[in-house]
PDB file of C-alpha atoms in Angstrom:
ATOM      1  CA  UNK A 215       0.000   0.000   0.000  1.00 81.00           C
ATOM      2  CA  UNK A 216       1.375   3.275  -0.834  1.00 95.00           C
ATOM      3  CA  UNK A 217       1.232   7.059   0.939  1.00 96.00           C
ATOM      4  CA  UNK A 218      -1.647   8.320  -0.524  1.00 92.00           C
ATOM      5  CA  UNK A 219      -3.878   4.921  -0.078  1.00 93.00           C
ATOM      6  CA  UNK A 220      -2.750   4.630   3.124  1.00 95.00           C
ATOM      7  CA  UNK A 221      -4.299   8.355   3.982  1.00 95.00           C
ATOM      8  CA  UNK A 222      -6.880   7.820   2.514  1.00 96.00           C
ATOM      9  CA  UNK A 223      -7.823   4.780   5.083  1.00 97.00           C
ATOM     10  CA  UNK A 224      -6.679   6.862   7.886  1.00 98.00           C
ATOM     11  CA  UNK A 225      -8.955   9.700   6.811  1.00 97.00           C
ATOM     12  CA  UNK A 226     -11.961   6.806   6.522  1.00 98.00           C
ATOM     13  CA  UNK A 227     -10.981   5.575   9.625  1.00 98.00           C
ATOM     14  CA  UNK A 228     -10.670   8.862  11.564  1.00 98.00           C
ATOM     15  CA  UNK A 229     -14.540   9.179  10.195  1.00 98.00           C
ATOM     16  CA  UNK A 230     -15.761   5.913  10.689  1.00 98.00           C
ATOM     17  CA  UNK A 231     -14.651   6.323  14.510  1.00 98.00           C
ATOM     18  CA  UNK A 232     -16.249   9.913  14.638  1.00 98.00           C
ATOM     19  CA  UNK A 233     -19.717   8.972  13.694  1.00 98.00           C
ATOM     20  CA  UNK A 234     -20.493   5.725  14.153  1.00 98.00           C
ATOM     21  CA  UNK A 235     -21.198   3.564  17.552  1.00 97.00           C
ATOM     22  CA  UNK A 236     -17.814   2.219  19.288  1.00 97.00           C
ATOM     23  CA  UNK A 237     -18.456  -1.555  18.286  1.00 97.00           C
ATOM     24  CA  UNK A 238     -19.591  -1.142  14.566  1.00 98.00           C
ATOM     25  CA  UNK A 239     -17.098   1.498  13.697  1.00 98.00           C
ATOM     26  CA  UNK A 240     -14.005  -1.241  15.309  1.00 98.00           C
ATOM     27  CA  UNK A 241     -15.785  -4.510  13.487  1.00 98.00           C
ATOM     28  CA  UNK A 242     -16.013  -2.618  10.241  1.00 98.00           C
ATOM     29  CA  UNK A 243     -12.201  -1.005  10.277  1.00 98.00           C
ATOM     30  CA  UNK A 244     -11.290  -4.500  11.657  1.00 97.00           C
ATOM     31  CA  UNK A 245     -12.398  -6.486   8.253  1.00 98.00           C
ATOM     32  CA  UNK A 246     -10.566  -6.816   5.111  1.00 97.00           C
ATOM     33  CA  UNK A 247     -13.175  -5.321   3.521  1.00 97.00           C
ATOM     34  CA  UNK A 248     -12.350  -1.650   4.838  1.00 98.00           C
ATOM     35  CA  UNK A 249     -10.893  -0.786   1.466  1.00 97.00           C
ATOM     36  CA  UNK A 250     -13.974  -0.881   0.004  1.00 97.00           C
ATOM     37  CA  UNK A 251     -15.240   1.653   2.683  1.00 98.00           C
ATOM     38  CA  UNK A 252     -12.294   3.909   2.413  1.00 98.00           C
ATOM     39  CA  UNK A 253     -13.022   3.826  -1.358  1.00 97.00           C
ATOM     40  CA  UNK A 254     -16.435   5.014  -1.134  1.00 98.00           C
ATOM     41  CA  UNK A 255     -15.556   7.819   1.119  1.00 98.00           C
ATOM     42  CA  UNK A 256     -13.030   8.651  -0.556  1.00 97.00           C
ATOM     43  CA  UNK A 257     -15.361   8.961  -3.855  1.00 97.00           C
ATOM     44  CA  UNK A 258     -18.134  10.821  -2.062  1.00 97.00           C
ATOM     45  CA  UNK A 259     -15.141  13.722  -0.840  1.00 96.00           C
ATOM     46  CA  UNK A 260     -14.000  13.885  -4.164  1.00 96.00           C
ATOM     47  CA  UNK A 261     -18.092  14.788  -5.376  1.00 97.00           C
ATOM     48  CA  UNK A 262     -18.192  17.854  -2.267  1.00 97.00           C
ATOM     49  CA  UNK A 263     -19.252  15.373   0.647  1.00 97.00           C
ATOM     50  CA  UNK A 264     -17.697  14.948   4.191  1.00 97.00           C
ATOM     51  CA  UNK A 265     -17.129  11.628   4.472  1.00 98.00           C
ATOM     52  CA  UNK A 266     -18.860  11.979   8.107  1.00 98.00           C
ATOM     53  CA  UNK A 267     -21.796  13.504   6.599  1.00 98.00           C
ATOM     54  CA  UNK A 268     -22.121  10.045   4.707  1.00 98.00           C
ATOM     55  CA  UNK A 269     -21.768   7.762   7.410  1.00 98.00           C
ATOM     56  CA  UNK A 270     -24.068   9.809   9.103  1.00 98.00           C
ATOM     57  CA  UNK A 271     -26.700   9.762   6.254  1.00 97.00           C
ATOM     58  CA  UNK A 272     -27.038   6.087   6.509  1.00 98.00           C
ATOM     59  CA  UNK A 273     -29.851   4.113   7.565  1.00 97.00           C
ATOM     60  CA  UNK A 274     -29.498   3.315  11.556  1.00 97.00           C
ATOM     61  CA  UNK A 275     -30.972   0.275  11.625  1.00 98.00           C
ATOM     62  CA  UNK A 276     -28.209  -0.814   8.999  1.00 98.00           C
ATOM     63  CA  UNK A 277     -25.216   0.432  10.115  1.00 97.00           C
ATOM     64  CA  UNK A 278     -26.213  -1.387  13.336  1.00 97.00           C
ATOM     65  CA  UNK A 279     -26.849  -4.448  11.578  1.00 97.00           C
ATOM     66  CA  UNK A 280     -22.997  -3.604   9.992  1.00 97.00           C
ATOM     67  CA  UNK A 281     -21.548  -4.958  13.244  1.00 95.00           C
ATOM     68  CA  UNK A 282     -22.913  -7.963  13.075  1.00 96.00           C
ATOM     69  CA  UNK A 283     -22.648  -9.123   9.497  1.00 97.00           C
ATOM     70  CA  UNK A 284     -20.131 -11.583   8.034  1.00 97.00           C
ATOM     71  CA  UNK A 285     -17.796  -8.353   6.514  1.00 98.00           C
ATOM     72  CA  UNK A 286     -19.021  -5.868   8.216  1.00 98.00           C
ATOM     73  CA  UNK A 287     -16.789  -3.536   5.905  1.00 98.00           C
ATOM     74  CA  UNK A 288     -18.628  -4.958   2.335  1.00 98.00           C
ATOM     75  CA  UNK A 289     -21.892  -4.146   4.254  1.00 98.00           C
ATOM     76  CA  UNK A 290     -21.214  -0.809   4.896  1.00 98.00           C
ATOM     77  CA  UNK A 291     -19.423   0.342   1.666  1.00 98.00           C
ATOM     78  CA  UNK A 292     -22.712  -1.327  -0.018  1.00 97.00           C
ATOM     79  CA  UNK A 293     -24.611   1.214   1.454  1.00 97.00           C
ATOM     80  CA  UNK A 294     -22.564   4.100   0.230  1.00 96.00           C
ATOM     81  CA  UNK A 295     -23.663   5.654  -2.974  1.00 89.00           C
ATOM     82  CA  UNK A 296     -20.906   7.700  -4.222  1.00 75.00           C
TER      83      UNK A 296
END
C-alpha cells in the first residue's frame, strides 16, 4: 500500500470512529473489507461530501446491523452511494 492509499484509510478511519457507535465502527475497520469503505468515502469527498456527513446519512438500523454481518466492511461500503 502506498502514501496516498494509506491516507486515505486513515482519513476513513478517523470518520468511521467519529460517527459511528464504538463496536460497529471497530468490526467494520477491523475487516478486510475496509478498502472498500475507504473507497467510497473517498469517492463521495471527491463529489463535495464529508465523508462523516455520509456515514451519518445512513440508515441506523443498517449500520447497526454492519456490526454484526459476516464483513461488516462490504456491508457498509454497499450502502454508500458515491
Amino acid at each position: 500500500m502506498n502514501e496516498w492509499e494509506q491516507t486515505q484509510r486513515d482519513l476513513a478511519k478517523d470518520a468511521v470512529r467519529a460517527t459511528l457507535p464504538d463496536d460497529v465502527a471497530e468490526a467494520v475497520i477491523g475487516c478486510a473489507a475496509f478498502g472498500a469503505v475507504a473507497g467510497k468515502l473517498f469517492n463521495a469527498d471527491k463529489a463535495g461530501h464529508t465523508r462523516e456527513d455520509v456515514l451519518a446519512a445512513l440508515d441506523p438500523d443498517d449500520v447497526e446491523f454492519a456490526g454484526r454481518a459476516h464483513t461488516p466492511a462490504a456491508f457498509l461500503a454497499s450502502l454508500i452511494d458515491h
